[in-house]
Amino acid sequence: MASFSSPKRIVFIGAAGEMCRIAVERFAAATDVSLVLTDINVAPIELLAAKFPAGRATTLKLDLYDRSALLAITKGASLVVLGAGPYAKTSEPVLTACIENKVPYLDFDDDVESTTAALALHEKAKTAGVSCFIGCGASPGMTNVMAVDAAKGIEKVDTIDVCWLVGDERPGIGKAVLEHLMHVAAGPCLTWVNGKATVNESWVETAYAPMYGDHGETLLHETAHPEPVTLPRLFPDANRIRCLGGLHPAPFNGVARGLGSAVRRQQITLEEAVDFLLNLINNPNPINGWQAALGEASGYLRGGEVTLNELWQILAHTSSALGPWRYATYGMLDQIRTGECTTGDVLSFLLDSARGKIAPYRAGLTVRVAGTRNGMPVVQIKRSGTCGEGSVLFKNMAAITGGACAAFMVLALEHESKLSGVFAPEDWVDPQAFYKALGRVGVPHNELAHLLEDSEAKSHL
């Protein structure tokens, strides 16, 4: 157990969230620092605090938009960890309060706008002598470190592909995560093309990458994420830096794209899209939910008595429905049209969803860096380890984000006195030190990111 000199006090804001809860638990297991757990909802953080020895953790109710309360609670903290999203709304008030109080700050922000806004505060934080560590989760966070690691030994970096895949986590996905998904599945995507910042359309450009085990390559979509915003500062001569993301099973990508596009066009509201997804994902009686949308056609789904041709009729029926169902269906139809999914893929997804069947968990992080070494082309790929049942880090989104955050926290307490300003992970974290920190918070060695052999990497070009 690491031991930090007393009195050390870590303040968690949004500790009731699943990702932040895991960050609290993993960090607490690796240190003996005092914990202050805050949230607008007190009951969950009281249950969390009860897991620790008496006096280790205290709880406080906090509305982070109450400036005076926020300043009072964060004053004198050794580190303030913001785990409440969406960061486009929550980052600015907490980050500026930490700068005002001159206390270190850390988050796992995954929104481009708030990341850009945070970086703009670098000089203000530097003048105040405050260390602010942003994007310290899975993606961004662990992916940034993997990018630095994968680029090691490459003399000229030409392209960087940062890739993430999220598996089927029904039920239990939170509202903030779904809001973020709607935000990145459609609309402007700030990225790095031809050596300069460029705006693309999210979810349009695609690429394949090896994401997990020996299951070949997975089709991913370019998405708006912070890595293409922060990594060019370290690799300014790179031609292309992009973030590619995907959902498993694949038809979920169509659902997300269809709903996200509808929100952008103001055909439905963000609240309508998120409420629809929450109901679809967390409905304890899936058949009833599908019956409401598909009407008589759901009888086929209930028994599985449907041909591929009949599936088109079912989808056509759904596309005439009112509200979000129409746009979710349009997204899946577009996947069939473009060849991203077969009709059979969508059929299996519909049948499994109607029956409440959850797909085997498939998730991972991959970073692929291409360039030259000794005048010869080279590709190096870093990929995360095992996922799903029995894994520690890649059990689900909360586990990977919370676990990575805990490791960054361990390093932040060791670095905060040496740094001042706003820093993305690639600015201050050594890859090997990060992997060791993951081990300190309970991640087994076989789940750490590993380098694929050069011969294998070249086959993925």
Short mmCIF file of C-alpha atoms in Angstrom, two decimals:
data_model
loop_
_atom_site.label_atom_id
_atom_site.label_comp_id
_atom_site.label_asym_id
_atom_site.label_seq_id
_atom_site.Cartn_x
_atom_site.Cartn_y
_atom_site.Cartn_z
CA MET A 1 0.00 0.00 0.00
CA ALA A 2 1.30 3.43 -0.95
CA SER A 3 1.50 5.84 1.96
CA PHE A 4 1.17 9.59 1.49
CA SER A 5 2.07 11.95 4.29
CA SER A 6 -0.87 13.16 6.39
CA PRO A 7 -3.02 15.11 6.14
CA LYS A 8 -3.96 14.19 2.59
CA ARG A 9 -7.59 14.70 1.61
CA ILE A 10 -9.10 13.72 -1.74
CA VAL A 11 -12.43 15.28 -2.68
CA PHE A 12 -14.58 13.35 -5.15
CA ILE A 13 -17.36 15.28 -6.88
CA GLY A 14 -20.05 13.05 -8.35
CA ALA A 15 -19.00 10.03 -6.28
CA ALA A 16 -22.43 8.40 -6.71
CA GLY A 17 -21.71 7.72 -10.39
CA GLU A 18 -20.69 4.19 -11.28
CA MET A 19 -17.37 5.18 -12.87
CA CYS A 20 -16.41 7.48 -10.03
CA ARG A 21 -17.46 4.87 -7.44
CA ILE A 22 -14.99 2.39 -8.90
CA ALA A 23 -12.29 5.06 -8.99
CA VAL A 24 -12.92 5.65 -5.27
CA GLU A 25 -12.77 1.94 -4.42
CA ARG A 26 -9.63 1.17 -6.42
CA PHE A 27 -7.79 4.28 -5.23
CA ALA A 28 -8.76 3.60 -1.62
CA ALA A 29 -7.44 0.03 -1.83
CA ALA A 30 -4.05 1.31 -2.99
CA THR A 31 -3.59 4.20 -0.55
CA ASP A 32 -4.39 5.36 2.97
CA VAL A 33 -5.53 8.87 2.01
CA SER A 34 -8.68 10.34 3.54
CA LEU A 35 -11.68 10.47 1.22
CA VAL A 36 -14.41 13.10 0.95
CA LEU A 37 -17.32 11.81 -1.13
CA THR A 38 -19.73 14.40 -2.47
CA ASP A 39 -22.79 14.24 -4.71
CA ILE A 40 -26.20 15.81 -5.14
CA ASN A 41 -27.58 12.37 -4.19
CA VAL A 42 -26.47 11.47 -0.67
CA ALA A 43 -27.84 7.92 -0.22
CA PRO A 44 -25.46 6.22 -2.72
CA ILE A 45 -22.34 7.88 -1.33
CA GLU A 46 -23.31 6.95 2.22
CA LEU A 47 -23.51 3.31 1.13
CA LEU A 48 -20.10 3.68 -0.52
CA ALA A 49 -18.55 5.28 2.56
CA ALA A 50 -19.87 2.45 4.72
CA LYS A 51 -17.58 0.02 2.88
CA PHE A 52 -14.50 1.66 4.38
CA PRO A 53 -13.15 1.58 7.96
CA ALA A 54 -14.68 4.14 10.29
CA GLY A 55 -13.25 7.61 9.71
CA ARG A 56 -11.70 6.80 6.31
CA ALA A 57 -14.45 8.44 4.23
CA THR A 58 -16.86 11.28 4.89
CA THR A 59 -19.89 12.26 2.82
CA LEU A 60 -21.30 15.65 1.90
CA LYS A 61 -24.23 16.74 -0.23
CA LEU A 62 -23.04 19.08 -2.99
CA ASP A 63 -24.64 20.87 -5.88
CA LEU A 64 -21.55 21.62 -7.97
CA TYR A 65 -23.29 24.66 -9.44
CA ASP A 66 -23.47 26.22 -5.95
CA ARG A 67 -20.27 28.24 -6.20
CA SER A 68 -19.88 29.09 -2.52
CA ALA A 69 -20.45 25.49 -1.42
CA LEU A 70 -18.06 24.22 -4.10
CA LEU A 71 -15.31 26.59 -2.98
CA ALA A 72 -15.80 25.67 0.66
CA ILE A 73 -15.66 21.91 0.09
CA THR A 74 -12.64 21.94 -2.24
CA LYS A 75 -10.56 24.39 -0.19
CA GLY A 76 -7.35 22.79 1.04
CA ALA A 77 -7.87 19.50 -0.82
CA SER A 78 -4.81 17.51 -1.90
CA LEU A 79 -6.69 16.62 -5.09
CA VAL A 80 -10.21 17.24 -6.42
CA VAL A 81 -11.57 14.52 -8.72
CA LEU A 82 -14.54 15.44 -10.92
CA GLY A 83 -16.52 12.33 -11.79
CA ALA A 84 -19.84 14.00 -12.62
CA GLY A 85 -20.85 14.38 -16.24
CA PRO A 86 -21.59 15.41 -18.83
CA TYR A 87 -18.36 17.37 -18.73
CA ALA A 88 -19.59 19.92 -21.23
CA LYS A 89 -21.70 21.18 -18.31
CA THR A 90 -19.70 20.26 -15.22
CA SER A 91 -16.04 20.86 -16.04
CA GLU A 92 -15.89 24.66 -16.08
CA PRO A 93 -17.36 25.38 -12.62
CA VAL A 94 -15.22 22.79 -10.83
CA LEU A 95 -11.98 23.46 -12.72
CA THR A 96 -12.19 27.23 -12.19
CA ALA A 97 -13.02 26.72 -8.50
CA CYS A 98 -9.89 24.59 -8.09
CA ILE A 99 -7.77 27.23 -9.78
CA GLU A 100 -9.28 29.89 -7.52
CA ASN A 101 -8.62 27.76 -4.43
CA LYS A 102 -5.18 26.75 -5.75
CA VAL A 103 -5.83 23.02 -5.31
CA PRO A 104 -4.98 20.23 -7.81
CA TYR A 105 -7.73 19.01 -10.15
CA LEU A 106 -8.29 15.76 -12.10
CA ASP A 107 -11.13 14.51 -14.30
CA PHE A 108 -11.98 11.91 -16.95
CA ASP A 109 -13.51 14.42 -19.35
CA ASP A 110 -14.40 12.91 -22.75
CA ASP A 111 -16.01 15.96 -24.40
CA VAL A 112 -14.13 17.97 -27.02
CA GLU A 113 -15.60 21.36 -26.14
CA SER A 114 -14.81 21.18 -22.43
CA THR A 115 -11.35 19.76 -23.16
CA THR A 116 -10.60 22.71 -25.43
CA ALA A 117 -11.95 25.14 -22.84
CA ALA A 118 -9.81 23.54 -20.12
CA LEU A 119 -6.64 23.76 -22.21
CA ALA A 120 -7.36 27.47 -22.73
CA LEU A 121 -6.96 27.90 -18.95
CA HIS A 122 -3.37 26.60 -18.99
CA GLU A 123 -1.69 29.97 -18.41
CA LYS A 124 -4.18 30.93 -15.71
CA ALA A 125 -3.55 27.65 -13.88
CA LYS A 126 0.21 28.01 -14.37
CA THR A 127 0.21 31.50 -12.91
CA ALA A 128 -1.79 30.24 -9.94
CA GLY A 129 0.64 27.35 -9.49
CA VAL A 130 -2.13 24.75 -9.85
CA SER A 131 -1.82 21.36 -11.55
CA CYS A 132 -4.92 20.36 -13.55
CA PHE A 133 -5.00 16.88 -15.07
CA ILE A 134 -7.74 16.40 -17.66
CA GLY A 135 -8.93 13.40 -19.66
CA CYS A 136 -7.71 10.84 -17.11
CA GLY A 137 -9.99 7.91 -17.86
CA ALA A 138 -10.06 5.18 -20.51
CA SER A 139 -10.59 7.15 -23.72
CA PRO A 140 -9.22 9.73 -23.36
CA GLY A 141 -6.68 8.77 -20.75
CA MET A 142 -5.30 5.28 -21.14
CA THR A 143 -5.48 5.67 -24.93
CA ASN A 144 -3.26 8.77 -24.79
CA VAL A 145 -0.65 6.87 -22.80
CA MET A 146 -0.90 3.93 -25.22
CA ALA A 147 -0.32 6.35 -28.12
CA VAL A 148 2.91 7.59 -26.55
CA ASP A 149 3.95 4.00 -25.92
CA ALA A 150 3.07 2.82 -29.44
CA ALA A 151 5.02 5.72 -30.97
CA LYS A 152 8.20 4.76 -29.11
CA GLY A 153 11.04 4.12 -31.53
CA ILE A 154 9.18 5.55 -34.53
CA GLU A 155 11.32 8.40 -35.83
CA LYS A 156 8.60 10.11 -37.84
CA VAL A 157 4.97 9.58 -36.85
CA ASP A 158 2.61 9.81 -39.81
CA THR A 159 -0.75 8.57 -38.49
CA ILE A 160 -2.31 7.70 -35.15
CA ASP A 161 -5.57 5.78 -34.86
CA VAL A 162 -7.06 5.82 -31.36
CA CYS A 163 -9.76 3.13 -31.18
CA TRP A 164 -12.36 2.15 -28.60
CA LEU A 165 -15.08 -0.49 -28.54
CA VAL A 166 -17.89 -0.62 -25.97
CA GLY A 167 -19.77 -3.86 -25.37
CA ASP A 168 -23.35 -4.73 -24.51
CA GLU A 169 -23.88 -3.50 -20.96
CA ARG A 170 -27.65 -3.82 -20.71
CA PRO A 171 -29.09 -3.03 -18.22
CA GLY A 172 -27.48 -0.29 -16.17
CA ILE A 173 -26.06 2.35 -18.53
CA GLY A 174 -26.41 5.84 -17.05
CA LYS A 175 -27.97 8.96 -18.53
CA ALA A 176 -24.71 10.92 -18.78
CA VAL A 177 -23.11 8.16 -20.88
CA LEU A 178 -26.05 8.16 -23.29
CA GLU A 179 -26.00 11.95 -23.57
CA HIS A 180 -22.34 11.70 -24.53
CA LEU A 181 -23.13 9.00 -27.09
CA MET A 182 -25.76 11.22 -28.75
CA HIS A 183 -23.24 14.05 -28.75
CA VAL A 184 -20.53 12.06 -30.59
CA ALA A 185 -22.66 9.91 -32.93
CA ALA A 186 -23.53 12.79 -35.26
CA GLY A 187 -22.53 16.36 -35.96
CA PRO A 188 -19.15 18.11 -36.19
CA CYS A 189 -16.03 16.13 -35.35
CA LEU A 190 -12.89 18.15 -34.64
CA THR A 191 -10.02 16.00 -35.89
CA TRP A 192 -6.50 16.22 -37.41
CA VAL A 193 -6.17 15.84 -41.19
CA ASN A 194 -3.25 16.74 -43.47
CA GLY A 195 -1.31 18.13 -40.54
CA LYS A 196 -3.95 20.57 -39.33
CA ALA A 197 -7.13 20.77 -37.29
CA THR A 198 -10.15 19.91 -39.45
CA VAL A 199 -13.86 19.43 -38.88
CA ASN A 200 -15.38 16.21 -40.24
CA GLU A 201 -18.83 14.69 -39.78
CA SER A 202 -18.93 12.18 -36.92
CA TRP A 203 -19.56 8.50 -37.61
CA VAL A 204 -19.01 8.84 -41.40
CA GLU A 205 -15.37 7.85 -41.93
CA THR A 206 -14.69 4.24 -41.02
CA ALA A 207 -11.74 1.90 -40.50
CA TYR A 208 -11.00 -1.57 -39.17
CA ALA A 209 -8.87 -2.37 -36.13
CA PRO A 210 -8.08 -5.47 -34.03
CA MET A 211 -10.00 -4.79 -30.82
CA TYR A 212 -10.16 -7.97 -28.75
CA GLY A 213 -8.77 -11.49 -28.66
CA ASP A 214 -8.44 -13.47 -31.86
CA HIS A 215 -11.71 -12.23 -33.35
CA GLY A 216 -10.19 -10.45 -36.33
CA GLU A 217 -10.90 -6.80 -36.98
CA THR A 218 -13.87 -4.65 -36.03
CA LEU A 219 -15.42 -1.89 -38.13
CA LEU A 220 -15.25 1.42 -36.27
CA HIS A 221 -16.45 4.97 -36.96
CA GLU A 222 -14.62 8.26 -36.61
CA THR A 223 -16.06 10.09 -33.65
CA ALA A 224 -15.63 13.39 -31.86
CA HIS A 225 -13.27 12.74 -28.94
CA PRO A 226 -10.49 14.69 -27.21
CA GLU A 227 -7.49 12.63 -28.38
CA PRO A 228 -7.26 14.26 -31.87
CA VAL A 229 -7.39 17.62 -30.09
CA THR A 230 -4.62 17.03 -27.56
CA LEU A 231 -2.23 14.56 -29.27
CA PRO A 232 -1.25 16.93 -32.14
CA ARG A 233 0.49 19.10 -29.56
CA LEU A 234 2.91 16.22 -29.00
CA PHE A 235 2.94 15.03 -32.63
CA PRO A 236 2.54 18.27 -34.64
CA ASP A 237 4.10 16.78 -37.78
CA ALA A 238 1.66 13.87 -37.98
CA ASN A 239 -0.46 13.82 -41.11
CA ARG A 240 -3.55 12.18 -39.56
CA ILE A 241 -4.73 11.69 -35.97
CA ARG A 242 -8.25 10.39 -35.41
CA CYS A 243 -10.43 8.66 -32.86
CA LEU A 244 -12.49 5.68 -34.02
CA GLY A 245 -15.23 4.20 -31.87
CA GLY A 246 -17.83 1.49 -32.02
CA LEU A 247 -20.55 -0.38 -30.15
CA HIS A 248 -21.09 -4.12 -29.92
CA PRO A 249 -23.33 -5.68 -31.22
CA ALA A 250 -22.88 -3.73 -34.46
CA PRO A 251 -26.57 -2.70 -34.98
CA PHE A 252 -26.24 -0.54 -31.88
CA ASN A 253 -24.09 1.74 -34.06
CA GLY A 254 -27.05 2.23 -36.41
CA VAL A 255 -29.38 2.98 -33.52
CA ALA A 256 -26.92 5.56 -32.13
CA ARG A 257 -26.28 7.16 -35.51
CA GLY A 258 -29.99 7.32 -36.39
CA LEU A 259 -30.94 8.93 -33.10
CA GLY A 260 -27.93 11.25 -33.04
CA SER A 261 -28.68 12.51 -36.54
CA ALA A 262 -32.32 13.10 -35.61
CA VAL A 263 -31.26 15.15 -32.58
CA ARG A 264 -28.92 17.24 -34.73
CA ARG A 265 -31.73 17.92 -37.21
CA GLN A 266 -34.09 18.79 -34.34
CA GLN A 267 -36.47 16.03 -35.38
CA ILE A 268 -36.40 14.82 -31.78
CA THR A 269 -34.94 16.39 -28.67
CA LEU A 270 -31.85 15.13 -26.86
CA GLU A 271 -34.06 14.30 -23.89
CA GLU A 272 -36.38 12.21 -26.08
CA ALA A 273 -33.45 10.28 -27.55
CA VAL A 274 -31.85 9.60 -24.16
CA ASP A 275 -35.16 8.61 -22.56
CA PHE A 276 -35.78 6.22 -25.45
CA LEU A 277 -32.37 4.60 -25.01
CA LEU A 278 -32.77 4.38 -21.25
CA ASN A 279 -36.07 2.57 -21.70
CA LEU A 280 -34.71 0.32 -24.45
CA ILE A 281 -31.62 -0.62 -22.46
CA ASN A 282 -33.04 -0.88 -18.97
CA ASN A 283 -36.61 -2.10 -19.61
CA PRO A 284 -37.13 -5.16 -17.38
CA ASN A 285 -39.71 -6.52 -19.84
CA PRO A 286 -38.16 -6.13 -23.30
CA ILE A 287 -41.00 -7.83 -25.18
CA ASN A 288 -43.49 -5.18 -24.07
CA GLY A 289 -41.21 -2.40 -25.24
CA TRP A 290 -40.80 -3.94 -28.66
CA GLN A 291 -44.53 -4.64 -28.94
CA ALA A 292 -45.26 -0.97 -28.36
CA ALA A 293 -43.09 -0.04 -31.32
CA LEU A 294 -43.64 -2.93 -33.70
CA GLY A 295 -47.29 -3.68 -33.06
CA GLU A 296 -48.42 -6.96 -34.61
CA ALA A 297 -45.02 -7.50 -36.20
CA SER A 298 -43.52 -8.21 -32.76
CA GLY A 299 -45.35 -11.53 -32.80
CA TYR A 300 -42.79 -12.71 -35.31
CA LEU A 301 -39.98 -11.53 -33.06
CA ARG A 302 -41.46 -13.26 -30.03
CA GLY A 303 -41.33 -16.65 -31.71
CA GLY A 304 -38.44 -16.00 -34.06
CA GLU A 305 -40.67 -16.94 -36.99
CA VAL A 306 -39.41 -14.41 -39.49
CA THR A 307 -37.57 -14.64 -42.79
CA LEU A 308 -35.02 -12.14 -44.02
CA ASN A 309 -37.56 -10.71 -46.46
CA GLU A 310 -40.09 -10.34 -43.67
CA LEU A 311 -37.52 -8.41 -41.67
CA TRP A 312 -37.69 -5.64 -44.23
CA GLN A 313 -41.44 -5.44 -43.71
CA ILE A 314 -40.95 -5.26 -39.94
CA LEU A 315 -38.38 -2.49 -40.29
CA ALA A 316 -40.60 -0.62 -42.72
CA HIS A 317 -43.46 -0.87 -40.21
CA THR A 318 -41.23 0.50 -37.46
CA SER A 319 -39.96 3.35 -39.62
CA SER A 320 -43.53 4.63 -39.93
CA ALA A 321 -43.88 4.79 -36.14
CA LEU A 322 -43.77 8.08 -34.33
CA GLY A 323 -40.88 9.34 -32.24
CA PRO A 324 -37.39 7.89 -31.71
CA TRP A 325 -38.25 4.39 -32.94
CA ARG A 326 -38.44 5.73 -36.49
CA TYR A 327 -34.93 7.16 -36.39
CA ALA A 328 -33.38 4.17 -34.63
CA THR A 329 -34.78 2.01 -37.44
CA TYR A 330 -33.51 4.37 -40.13
CA GLY A 331 -30.03 3.97 -38.65
CA MET A 332 -30.15 0.17 -38.88
CA LEU A 333 -31.58 0.30 -42.41
CA ASP A 334 -28.71 2.54 -43.43
CA GLN A 335 -26.24 0.00 -42.05
CA ILE A 336 -27.76 -2.67 -44.30
CA ARG A 337 -27.71 -0.32 -47.27
CA THR A 338 -24.01 0.50 -46.83
CA GLY A 339 -23.00 -3.09 -46.10
CA GLU A 340 -21.89 -2.37 -42.54
CA CYS A 341 -24.37 -5.01 -41.31
CA THR A 342 -26.14 -7.81 -43.09
CA THR A 343 -29.87 -8.25 -42.88
CA GLY A 344 -29.15 -11.32 -40.78
CA ASP A 345 -27.09 -9.26 -38.32
CA VAL A 346 -29.98 -6.89 -37.78
CA LEU A 347 -32.45 -9.77 -37.56
CA SER A 348 -30.39 -11.44 -34.82
CA PHE A 349 -30.12 -8.15 -32.97
CA LEU A 350 -33.89 -7.59 -33.11
CA LEU A 351 -34.66 -11.11 -31.97
CA ASP A 352 -32.16 -11.02 -29.12
CA SER A 353 -33.30 -7.58 -27.99
CA ALA A 354 -36.96 -8.56 -28.03
CA ARG A 355 -36.14 -11.56 -25.84
CA GLY A 356 -33.91 -9.58 -23.49
CA LYS A 357 -30.81 -11.54 -24.49
CA ILE A 358 -27.50 -9.83 -23.78
CA ALA A 359 -24.60 -10.32 -26.21
CA PRO A 360 -21.23 -11.66 -25.00
CA TYR A 361 -19.20 -8.71 -23.77
CA ARG A 362 -16.76 -7.40 -26.36
CA ALA A 363 -14.76 -4.27 -25.56
CA GLY A 364 -11.25 -2.90 -25.79
CA LEU A 365 -8.81 -0.12 -26.57
CA THR A 366 -6.36 -0.16 -29.47
CA VAL A 367 -3.88 2.48 -30.64
CA ARG A 368 -2.18 2.10 -34.00
CA VAL A 369 0.77 4.33 -34.91
CA ALA A 370 2.29 4.32 -38.39
CA GLY A 371 5.45 6.09 -39.51
CA THR A 372 9.05 5.46 -40.46
CA ARG A 373 12.10 4.09 -38.68
CA ASN A 374 15.52 4.01 -40.33
CA GLY A 375 13.81 5.18 -43.49
CA MET A 376 11.48 2.17 -43.59
CA PRO A 377 7.71 2.08 -42.99
CA VAL A 378 6.68 0.73 -39.59
CA VAL A 379 3.41 0.17 -37.75
CA GLN A 380 3.15 -0.44 -34.01
CA ILE A 381 -0.08 -1.36 -32.26
CA LYS A 382 -0.85 -1.27 -28.56
CA ARG A 383 -3.97 -3.14 -27.48
CA SER A 384 -5.67 -3.77 -24.15
CA GLY A 385 -5.87 -7.24 -22.63
CA THR A 386 -8.77 -9.59 -21.90
CA CYS A 387 -12.34 -8.34 -21.55
CA GLY A 388 -15.64 -9.51 -20.13
CA GLU A 389 -16.40 -12.13 -17.51
CA GLY A 390 -13.53 -12.65 -15.09
CA SER A 391 -11.57 -9.55 -16.11
CA VAL A 392 -10.86 -6.70 -13.72
CA LEU A 393 -10.13 -3.71 -15.95
CA PHE A 394 -12.35 -4.49 -18.95
CA LYS A 395 -15.35 -5.85 -17.12
CA ASN A 396 -17.44 -2.86 -18.31
CA MET A 397 -17.12 0.86 -19.06
CA ALA A 398 -17.25 1.79 -15.41
CA ALA A 399 -14.44 -0.62 -14.52
CA ILE A 400 -12.05 0.55 -17.23
CA THR A 401 -12.73 4.26 -16.71
CA GLY A 402 -12.75 4.09 -12.93
CA GLY A 403 -9.72 1.80 -12.79
CA ALA A 404 -7.69 3.99 -15.14
CA CYS A 405 -8.74 7.10 -13.22
CA ALA A 406 -7.52 5.57 -9.95
CA ALA A 407 -4.12 4.88 -11.51
CA PHE A 408 -3.88 8.46 -12.79
CA MET A 409 -4.79 9.69 -9.30
CA VAL A 410 -1.92 7.74 -7.75
CA LEU A 411 0.47 9.38 -10.21
CA ALA A 412 -1.12 12.82 -9.81
CA LEU A 413 -0.39 12.87 -6.08
CA GLU A 414 3.24 12.22 -6.91
CA HIS A 415 3.42 14.85 -9.66
CA GLU A 416 1.15 17.71 -8.59
CA SER A 417 3.83 19.59 -6.65
CA LYS A 418 6.12 19.57 -9.69
CA LEU A 419 3.66 20.82 -12.32
CA SER A 420 1.43 23.82 -12.86
CA GLY A 421 -0.98 24.33 -15.74
CA VAL A 422 -3.53 22.18 -17.58
CA PHE A 423 -2.25 18.83 -18.82
CA ALA A 424 -3.59 15.99 -20.94
CA PRO A 425 -2.20 12.53 -20.08
CA GLU A 426 0.45 12.53 -22.82
CA ASP A 427 1.89 15.73 -21.32
CA TRP A 428 2.90 14.24 -17.98
CA VAL A 429 2.49 10.45 -17.75
CA ASP A 430 5.24 7.93 -18.52
CA PRO A 431 3.66 4.78 -20.01
CA GLN A 432 5.59 2.33 -17.85
CA ALA A 433 4.83 4.31 -14.70
CA PHE A 434 1.15 4.25 -15.66
CA TYR A 435 1.11 0.48 -16.18
CA LYS A 436 2.73 0.05 -12.76
CA ALA A 437 0.11 2.35 -11.26
CA LEU A 438 -2.62 0.18 -12.80
CA GLY A 439 -1.06 -2.76 -11.02
CA ARG A 440 -1.08 -0.81 -7.76
CA VAL A 441 -4.85 -0.31 -8.05
CA GLY A 442 -5.47 -3.99 -8.63
CA VAL A 443 -5.23 -4.59 -12.39
CA PRO A 444 -3.60 -7.96 -13.24
CA HIS A 445 -0.53 -7.91 -15.47
CA ASN A 446 -2.22 -9.89 -18.27
CA GLU A 447 -4.85 -7.16 -18.67
CA LEU A 448 -2.36 -4.37 -19.33
CA ALA A 449 -1.88 -2.97 -22.83
CA HIS A 450 0.51 -5.04 -24.90
CA LEU A 451 2.38 -4.51 -28.16
CA LEU A 452 1.35 -6.63 -31.12
CA GLU A 453 4.27 -8.03 -33.12
CA ASP A 454 5.48 -5.90 -36.04
CA SER A 455 4.65 -8.65 -38.52
CA GLU A 456 1.07 -8.77 -37.21
CA ALA A 457 0.84 -5.01 -37.14
CA LYS A 458 1.84 -4.72 -40.80
CA SER A 459 -0.93 -7.09 -41.76
CA HIS A 460 -3.47 -4.57 -40.47
CA LEU A 461 -2.47 -1.85 -42.92
#
